[in-house]
């Protein structure tokens, strides 16, 4: 039975756990993120920028649109709610608006200006929008080149290269697929004078690095990583060269900014550069190279980010899938270009995204991902294939990561907190960008730009109707299962309790019977002892009568002795029968009568032990307890007192028995001057087999049986130690009516 009960409990717990896991899995499947990227507007085919253009403290959106009817490109200025403020139109037949703008307060008037690149067939104009200024709507610089608009890559930064109010800007210009006449390098432009300050020519294919400038430095201006694209362009001794496959040689050519100073490429020249190798170099404010660090050969890509006043975080990897190089990450000294620390990857790096906050997002060729901290240690214990991060931003003082999901090839853009908990998601294959001034996001997906807002969703709104139904059904099913198993468990428990109760009652009955037999044995021993003397007298008289020489007087004396001895034996036997005559028909008893019966049987034993029994009886009403049970109580209490006195070796041995009324009950006290109860025994005196006597001298059932009898008839029992000896008090309800 116990085994079945345990199995049912284990089955119940198992079903509850499985049900909870199932419910959680179902809910988690439909659970929304705490934030929602709400699409505010479709912005068309446009990259999105922000700035304070018209009024301090008021953020504006800057977008590019194509007006098909007028066949013109539009730069549109609007407020946060997309309300129109101003625009600029350009003829689409002659130019194209590049996607990279520079938004900055160049003149320190508290409002931002916008540099807009206009791409023509063989040149690029840089158009200044400065609302309310004399330089409003002006081309401030032009770069002349040879290639078409979709083959030109630029990036901007700004710097104050002189002491005037206006800041200057630097353009990093690259023609992707060069030919003789192509231009690469960095241009420094003075906006106020609309003129070139300096030009740094290089054959390196420089990457987009908007953050790697040092405006606070007195000598450094920009740190530029490069990519080994292997397009056959080189530079040395102030001259550009292009590799001619037919002659298998580098041939010089001139540009609008450089001439031909040498006919032979000099790889040992101080200004030598080629797009067949990757490097990181630093420019000073005058456009000269402060230091240059070659980081790799053909098809090696290098990225970097300034993370402190003295440190530069970099990563490099091989772009060719046939290359076995795994890649590396590390730190450089900004002032010298010396490598301070390097970590060589154990897997082949596919991409890397260094962050200003000193950590690096690394993507491996098996499409797994990890974050490296400022100590170049992996932030994730195990590379993940669930998502890839590519950017980070700060919002309300908290750092968030931006990336995309790679699960099931179902791309979605993600926002995660610093602990990589998912905050928000939106289905798109295009990258997600944060606009910190407007606290908005935009995403460019399928040639369409969308403006999004991060909206918090209360927990109760994240629960859909389907999810709610599933939860309700799951909980209801779980409750039903629990109730059914609870009923089954209670049924088994009830059967088990009944069985144990029956076993306990049987054991109790056997113990009571055994104690009664022990008392009966004591009574029998007392009766046998009492009968021994008269029986001995009878036997002696009978033997004398058998003698032939006995005279008549002697015969009469012996017969008289036999009669007196037989009469005494009869009295003893009648007392024994009187004590044992009680049965279940007797429901009440008189304490004085029951005690008289007891003393007539056992009094002699106590006299032999020199124990005096003093009685003070003050009750005459019957008690609500059968005589046999009351006799059992009296015998056990007085026997306990006797044993305590005998063990104490005291000279004057006394037992005092008192009776008094206690409200509607009778109070029976049995006191002795023995050694009392041990303190340990008093902690649980009525426990079966708990004896205060030495081992082998008691059964430990006496007071246990008294307690059972007294409780059965609504009474109570209490044990206390006196200064000498102990007192046992028993309270038993008195019977109603007069005595019988």
XYZ file of C-alpha atoms in Angstrom, residues 8 17 77 110 126 130 254 263 315 340 359 377 429 449 506 517 521 531 549 571 618 642 715 723:
24
model
C 1.033 8.006 -7.063
C 6.121 19.371 -13.955
C 13.713 68.649 -44.072
C 24.014 76.209 -32.149
C 29.823 68.950 -51.867
C 23.121 76.347 -43.857
C 48.407 61.912 -63.711
C 58.008 56.408 -64.244
C 40.596 43.406 -36.031
C 50.181 46.471 -27.503
C 34.279 45.523 -26.952
C 38.366 37.597 -23.776
C 17.088 41.799 -43.800
C 13.655 53.237 -45.702
C -4.970 -4.070 17.840
C -2.649 -10.346 32.759
C -0.655 -12.583 37.949
C -3.864 -19.373 51.080
C -3.187 -43.015 69.051
C -12.840 -15.566 52.779
C -13.469 12.744 51.032
C 5.936 1.285 46.014
C -10.336 12.416 32.757
C 10.905 17.998 47.425
